[in-house]
Amino acid sequence: LSSILSGHEPPRKSQHVAIEMSGLNNAQRFGKQIPFAEPAWYQGFWSPYYTDSHRAYRAKVRAFVDERILPIVDKCIAAKSYPRELHKAAFEAGVTSILYPEAYGGTREKHDYFHELILWDESARSMGGGVMGQSAIDSMAVPPLLAHAREDVKREVVPGVVRGDLSVSLAISEPFAGSDVSALRATAKLSSDGSHYVVNGQKKWITGGGMADYFTTLVRTGGDGFGGLSLLLIKRTLPGVSVRRMETQFDNAHSTTMVTLQDVKVPSKYLVGAEGAGALIILQNFNHERWLIAVGTCRDARNCYTEAFEYALDRRTFGKRLIDHQMIRAKLANM
């Protein structure tokens, strides 16, 4: 820390010696070297989980965020939207294709979860506003389709999402049911001929609803509790679907929405999995969703800490830099 504050950062000899002694000399520095401003493997600490493939991908994602996202964040927040073309550009740059199988145009088989961790960590460097946030929402709403939807439905939706032409949002929470998924009230009644479901209800706090072409929607097809819930893929353009933007304090350039479903006729082929299996599918899907959010929030914390640290290096009070005050250093240490 003292070497950073003095403007000099000599090599950490003991660390380098340990790496060389183990025969693992692939710890490379990347990004800012303020302590804890980046993950440890960015700052010279060796990790068994990252390879040259991860380092190359990390550089690719950082370049995309620096060149295509950061310069327009403020403008997008002011406009309360961002250009959908970013999704296509990210696919063409090889940034988001890692999320989806090769069979639908992606490159997932060549990558692992640590590549995806890099994607969400680096993307969160945009520091709020939700610019290109729909790519994360797509990665939450598409997996249930890949695992449980009919093949013709997958072919209709997934390749377009991979290319950046289409988007899908999750529609689970309701005005009276958020964390208590078993209390959902939106209903889907199968027609007498079995050709379609008639869906009625409301979905609230639906992230990305303003951009979504489809909604992976949890509805009640049976009785009370988890066993009565099923999953339907609902196309935005179906009669009876209406989407209203909700004002928020965070994802201003993206969207949080209220989705109203009034006598929406959804062809039965859009049932995702079996009737009554919707809750289990969604709860399993939450594992990836919560992990993704956690990765982003860890980077959000780094962003806050880094900005505070950099400001403390620059700002002067009482004849010296803020960081030269013991109390400020203690606060940064606590952070």
Coordinates of C-alpha atoms in Angstrom, one line a residue:
L1 CA 0.0 0.0 0.0
S2 CA 2.8 2.4 0.9
S3 CA 4.4 1.9 -2.5
I4 CA 1.1 2.7 -4.3
L5 CA 0.8 5.9 -2.2
S6 CA 4.3 7.0 -2.9
G7 CA 3.8 6.5 -6.7
H8 CA 6.1 3.5 -6.9
E9 CA 5.1 -0.1 -7.1
P10 CA 8.1 -2.5 -7.0
P11 CA 7.6 -6.2 -7.9
R12 CA 6.5 -8.3 -5.0
K13 CA 9.6 -10.4 -4.8
S14 CA 8.4 -13.0 -2.4
Q15 CA 5.3 -13.6 -4.5
H16 CA 7.2 -13.9 -7.7
V17 CA 9.7 -16.2 -6.2
A18 CA 6.9 -18.4 -4.9
I19 CA 5.4 -18.6 -8.3
E20 CA 8.6 -19.3 -10.0
M21 CA 9.5 -22.0 -7.5
S22 CA 6.2 -23.7 -8.2
G23 CA 6.9 -23.6 -11.9
L24 CA 3.7 -21.5 -12.5
N25 CA 4.9 -18.2 -13.9
N26 CA 1.6 -17.0 -15.5
A27 CA 0.5 -14.4 -13.0
Q28 CA 0.0 -11.3 -15.2
R29 CA -1.1 -7.9 -14.1
F30 CA -4.2 -6.3 -15.8
G31 CA -6.2 -3.2 -15.2
K32 CA -5.8 -0.9 -12.2
Q33 CA -3.3 -1.8 -9.6
I34 CA -4.9 0.0 -6.7
P35 CA -5.2 -2.7 -4.0
F36 CA -8.5 -4.6 -4.3
A37 CA -9.7 -2.5 -7.3
E38 CA -9.6 -5.6 -9.4
P39 CA -9.9 -9.3 -8.7
A40 CA -6.7 -10.8 -7.2
W41 CA -5.6 -12.6 -10.4
Y42 CA -5.6 -9.2 -12.2
Q43 CA -3.0 -8.0 -9.7
G44 CA -0.3 -10.6 -10.0
F45 CA -1.7 -13.3 -7.7
W46 CA -1.8 -16.7 -9.4
S47 CA -5.0 -18.6 -9.7
P48 CA -5.5 -22.2 -10.8
Y49 CA -8.8 -21.3 -12.5
Y50 CA -7.7 -19.0 -15.2
T51 CA -5.8 -19.8 -18.4
D52 CA -4.6 -17.9 -21.5
S53 CA -8.1 -18.4 -22.9
H54 CA -9.6 -16.5 -19.9
R55 CA -6.9 -13.7 -20.2
A56 CA -7.6 -13.2 -23.9
Y57 CA -11.4 -13.1 -23.3
R58 CA -10.9 -10.7 -20.4
A59 CA -9.0 -8.3 -22.7
K60 CA -11.7 -8.6 -25.3
V61 CA -14.6 -7.8 -22.9
R62 CA -12.7 -4.9 -21.3
A63 CA -12.0 -3.4 -24.7
F64 CA -15.7 -3.7 -25.7
V65 CA -16.8 -2.1 -22.4
D66 CA -14.2 0.7 -22.7
E67 CA -14.9 1.5 -26.4
R68 CA -18.6 0.8 -26.8
I69 CA -20.3 1.2 -23.4
L70 CA -18.5 3.6 -21.1
P71 CA -18.4 6.5 -23.6
I72 CA -22.3 6.5 -23.9
V73 CA -23.4 5.7 -20.4
D74 CA -24.4 9.2 -19.4
K75 CA -26.2 9.8 -22.7
C76 CA -28.1 6.6 -22.4
I77 CA -29.1 7.3 -18.8
A78 CA -30.4 10.7 -19.9
A79 CA -32.3 9.2 -22.8
K80 CA -33.6 6.3 -20.6
S81 CA -32.6 3.8 -23.3
Y82 CA -29.6 2.4 -25.1
P83 CA -29.1 1.3 -28.7
R84 CA -30.1 -2.3 -29.2
E85 CA -27.3 -2.6 -31.8
L86 CA -25.0 -3.0 -28.9
H87 CA -26.2 -6.6 -28.6
K88 CA -25.3 -7.3 -32.2
A89 CA -21.9 -5.7 -31.8
A90 CA -21.2 -7.7 -28.6
F91 CA -22.1 -10.9 -30.5
E92 CA -19.9 -10.0 -33.5
A93 CA -17.0 -9.2 -31.1
G94 CA -17.3 -12.6 -29.5
V95 CA -18.3 -11.1 -26.1
T96 CA -21.8 -12.6 -25.5
S97 CA -21.7 -15.7 -27.8
I98 CA -20.1 -17.7 -24.9
L99 CA -23.5 -17.8 -23.2
Y100 CA -25.2 -20.1 -25.7
P101 CA -24.7 -23.5 -27.3
E102 CA -23.1 -23.9 -30.7
A103 CA -26.3 -25.5 -32.0
Y104 CA -28.0 -22.1 -31.8
G105 CA -25.1 -19.9 -32.9
G106 CA -23.1 -19.6 -29.7
T107 CA -19.7 -20.8 -28.5
R108 CA -20.5 -22.1 -25.0
E109 CA -18.9 -25.4 -25.5
K110 CA -15.5 -23.7 -25.9
H111 CA -15.9 -21.7 -22.7
D112 CA -16.7 -22.3 -19.0
Y113 CA -18.2 -20.5 -16.0
F114 CA -15.1 -18.5 -15.4
H115 CA -15.4 -17.0 -18.8
E116 CA -19.0 -16.0 -17.9
L117 CA -17.8 -14.6 -14.6
I118 CA -15.4 -12.4 -16.5
L119 CA -18.2 -11.2 -18.7
W120 CA -20.5 -10.0 -15.9
D121 CA -17.6 -8.7 -13.8
E122 CA -16.2 -6.6 -16.6
S123 CA -19.7 -5.5 -17.8
A124 CA -20.4 -4.1 -14.3
R125 CA -17.6 -1.6 -14.8
S126 CA -20.2 0.5 -16.6
M127 CA -21.3 1.5 -13.1
G128 CA -25.0 1.6 -13.2
G129 CA -27.6 2.7 -15.6
G130 CA -28.2 -0.7 -17.1
V131 CA -26.6 0.0 -20.4
M132 CA -26.7 -3.4 -22.3
G133 CA -28.3 -4.9 -19.2
Q134 CA -30.7 -6.9 -21.4
S135 CA -27.8 -9.3 -22.2
A136 CA -27.8 -10.4 -18.6
I137 CA -31.6 -10.7 -18.5
D138 CA -31.5 -12.8 -21.7
S139 CA -29.0 -15.1 -20.0
M140 CA -31.5 -15.6 -17.2
A141 CA -34.6 -16.1 -19.3
V142 CA -33.3 -18.3 -22.1
P143 CA -31.9 -21.3 -20.1
P144 CA -35.3 -22.7 -19.1
L145 CA -36.1 -22.7 -22.8
L146 CA -32.9 -24.5 -23.7
A147 CA -33.6 -27.1 -21.1
H148 CA -37.3 -27.7 -21.4
A149 CA -39.0 -26.0 -24.5
R150 CA -39.9 -27.7 -27.7
E151 CA -37.2 -27.7 -30.4
D152 CA -39.3 -25.7 -32.8
V153 CA -39.8 -23.0 -30.1
K154 CA -36.0 -23.0 -29.4
R155 CA -35.3 -22.5 -33.0
E156 CA -37.8 -19.6 -33.2
V157 CA -36.3 -17.7 -30.3
V158 CA -32.7 -18.7 -29.3
P159 CA -30.7 -18.0 -32.5
G160 CA -32.2 -14.5 -32.6
V161 CA -31.2 -13.9 -29.0
V162 CA -27.7 -15.1 -29.6
R163 CA -27.3 -12.8 -32.6
G164 CA -28.7 -9.8 -30.7
D165 CA -31.8 -9.5 -32.8
L166 CA -34.3 -10.7 -30.1
S167 CA -34.6 -10.5 -26.3
V168 CA -36.4 -12.5 -23.6
S169 CA -37.3 -11.4 -20.0
L170 CA -38.3 -13.3 -17.0
A171 CA -41.9 -12.6 -15.8
I172 CA -42.3 -14.0 -12.3
S173 CA -42.9 -11.4 -9.6
E174 CA -46.4 -9.9 -9.2
P175 CA -47.9 -7.0 -7.3
F176 CA -48.8 -9.4 -4.4
A177 CA -46.2 -12.1 -4.8
G178 CA -42.5 -11.4 -5.0
S179 CA -40.1 -13.6 -3.0
D180 CA -43.1 -15.9 -2.2
V181 CA -43.3 -17.5 -5.6
S182 CA -45.9 -20.0 -4.5
A183 CA -48.4 -17.2 -4.0
L184 CA -48.5 -16.2 -7.7
R185 CA -52.0 -15.3 -8.9
A186 CA -51.6 -15.0 -12.7
T187 CA -53.7 -17.8 -14.3
A188 CA -53.4 -19.8 -17.5
K189 CA -56.4 -21.9 -18.4
L190 CA -56.1 -24.5 -21.2
S191 CA -58.8 -24.3 -23.9
S192 CA -61.3 -27.1 -24.3
D193 CA -59.6 -28.3 -27.5
G194 CA -56.1 -28.0 -25.9
S195 CA -54.8 -25.7 -28.6
H196 CA -54.0 -22.7 -26.3
Y197 CA -53.9 -21.2 -22.9
V198 CA -55.8 -18.1 -21.8
V199 CA -53.6 -16.1 -19.6
N200 CA -54.8 -13.4 -17.2
G201 CA -52.8 -11.5 -14.5
Q202 CA -50.1 -8.9 -13.9
K203 CA -46.3 -9.2 -13.6
K204 CA -44.4 -6.4 -11.7
W205 CA -40.8 -5.3 -11.6
I206 CA -40.1 -7.1 -14.8
T207 CA -36.5 -6.1 -15.8
G208 CA -36.0 -5.5 -19.5
G209 CA -39.7 -5.6 -20.3
G210 CA -39.4 -2.6 -22.4
M211 CA -37.0 -4.4 -24.8
A212 CA -38.3 -8.0 -24.5
D213 CA -39.8 -9.7 -27.5
Y214 CA -40.8 -12.7 -25.3
F215 CA -41.5 -13.3 -21.6
T216 CA -40.6 -16.6 -19.8
T217 CA -43.7 -16.4 -17.6
L218 CA -44.6 -18.3 -14.5
V219 CA -48.4 -18.8 -14.3
R220 CA -50.9 -20.9 -12.3
T221 CA -52.4 -23.8 -14.3
G222 CA -53.5 -25.8 -11.3
G223 CA -54.2 -25.5 -7.6
D224 CA -52.5 -23.6 -4.8
G225 CA -48.8 -23.9 -4.1
F226 CA -45.8 -24.8 -6.1
G227 CA -47.4 -27.8 -7.8
G228 CA -50.0 -25.6 -9.5
L229 CA -47.4 -23.5 -11.4
S230 CA -46.3 -23.9 -15.0
L231 CA -44.0 -22.0 -17.3
L232 CA -45.2 -20.4 -20.6
L233 CA -43.3 -18.4 -23.2
I234 CA -45.4 -15.5 -24.1
K235 CA -44.8 -13.4 -27.2
R236 CA -45.0 -9.6 -26.6
T237 CA -47.1 -9.0 -29.7
L238 CA -49.9 -11.2 -28.8
P239 CA -53.3 -9.4 -28.3
G240 CA -53.8 -8.6 -24.6
V241 CA -50.2 -8.1 -23.6
S242 CA -49.4 -4.6 -22.5
V243 CA -46.1 -3.3 -21.0
R244 CA -45.7 -0.1 -18.9
R245 CA -42.4 1.3 -17.8
M246 CA -41.8 1.8 -14.1
E247 CA -39.6 4.6 -12.8
T248 CA -36.6 3.4 -10.9
Q249 CA -33.4 4.8 -9.4
F250 CA -30.9 2.4 -11.0
D251 CA -31.5 0.8 -14.4
N252 CA -32.5 4.1 -16.1
A253 CA -31.0 3.2 -19.4
H254 CA -32.6 -0.2 -19.3
S255 CA -36.2 -0.7 -18.1
T256 CA -38.2 -2.1 -15.2
T257 CA -41.8 -2.7 -16.2
M258 CA -45.3 -3.7 -15.3
V259 CA -46.7 -6.4 -17.7
T260 CA -50.5 -6.8 -17.9
L261 CA -51.9 -10.0 -19.4
Q262 CA -55.6 -9.8 -20.3
D263 CA -57.2 -12.8 -22.0
V264 CA -53.9 -13.6 -23.8
K265 CA -54.2 -16.7 -26.0
V266 CA -50.9 -18.5 -25.9
P267 CA -50.5 -21.5 -28.2
S268 CA -50.0 -24.6 -26.1
K269 CA -46.7 -25.4 -27.9
Y270 CA -45.2 -22.6 -25.8
L271 CA -45.6 -24.5 -22.6
V272 CA -42.1 -24.9 -21.2
G273 CA -41.7 -28.3 -19.6
A274 CA -44.6 -30.2 -18.1
E275 CA -47.6 -28.6 -16.5
G276 CA -47.0 -28.2 -12.7
A277 CA -43.2 -28.2 -13.2
G278 CA -42.8 -24.4 -13.6
A279 CA -41.7 -23.7 -10.0
L280 CA -39.0 -26.4 -10.0
I281 CA -37.7 -25.1 -13.3
I282 CA -37.6 -21.5 -12.1
L283 CA -36.1 -22.3 -8.7
Q284 CA -33.3 -24.2 -10.5
N285 CA -32.8 -21.3 -12.8
F286 CA -32.4 -19.0 -9.8
N287 CA -29.1 -20.6 -9.1
H288 CA -27.5 -19.0 -12.2
E289 CA -29.5 -15.8 -11.9
R290 CA -28.4 -15.1 -8.3
W291 CA -24.8 -16.0 -9.1
L292 CA -24.8 -13.6 -12.0
I293 CA -26.2 -10.8 -9.8
A294 CA -23.6 -11.5 -7.1
V295 CA -20.8 -11.2 -9.6
G296 CA -22.0 -7.8 -10.7
T297 CA -22.5 -6.5 -7.2
C298 CA -19.0 -7.5 -6.2
R299 CA -17.7 -5.3 -9.1
D300 CA -20.1 -2.5 -8.0
A301 CA -18.4 -2.6 -4.6
R302 CA -15.0 -2.4 -6.3
N303 CA -16.2 0.5 -8.4
C304 CA -17.3 2.5 -5.3
Y305 CA -14.1 1.7 -3.4
T306 CA -11.8 2.5 -6.4
E307 CA -13.5 5.9 -7.0
A308 CA -13.1 6.8 -3.4
F309 CA -9.5 5.7 -3.4
E310 CA -8.7 7.7 -6.6
Y311 CA -10.4 10.8 -5.2
A312 CA -8.5 10.5 -2.0
L313 CA -5.3 10.4 -4.0
D314 CA -6.2 13.6 -5.8
R315 CA -8.1 15.7 -3.3
R316 CA -6.1 17.9 -0.9
T317 CA -7.2 19.2 2.5
F318 CA -5.2 20.9 5.3
G319 CA -2.1 20.9 3.1
K320 CA -2.0 17.2 2.2
R321 CA -3.8 14.6 0.2
L322 CA -6.9 13.1 1.7
I323 CA -5.3 9.7 1.7
D324 CA -2.5 11.0 3.8
H325 CA -5.0 11.5 6.7
Q326 CA -5.0 8.6 9.0
M327 CA -8.8 8.5 9.3
I328 CA -9.3 8.4 5.5
R329 CA -6.8 5.5 5.2
A330 CA -8.7 3.7 8.0
K331 CA -12.0 4.2 6.2
L332 CA -10.5 2.8 2.9
A333 CA -9.0 -0.1 4.9
N334 CA -12.5 -0.9 6.3
M335 CA -14.0 -0.7 2.8

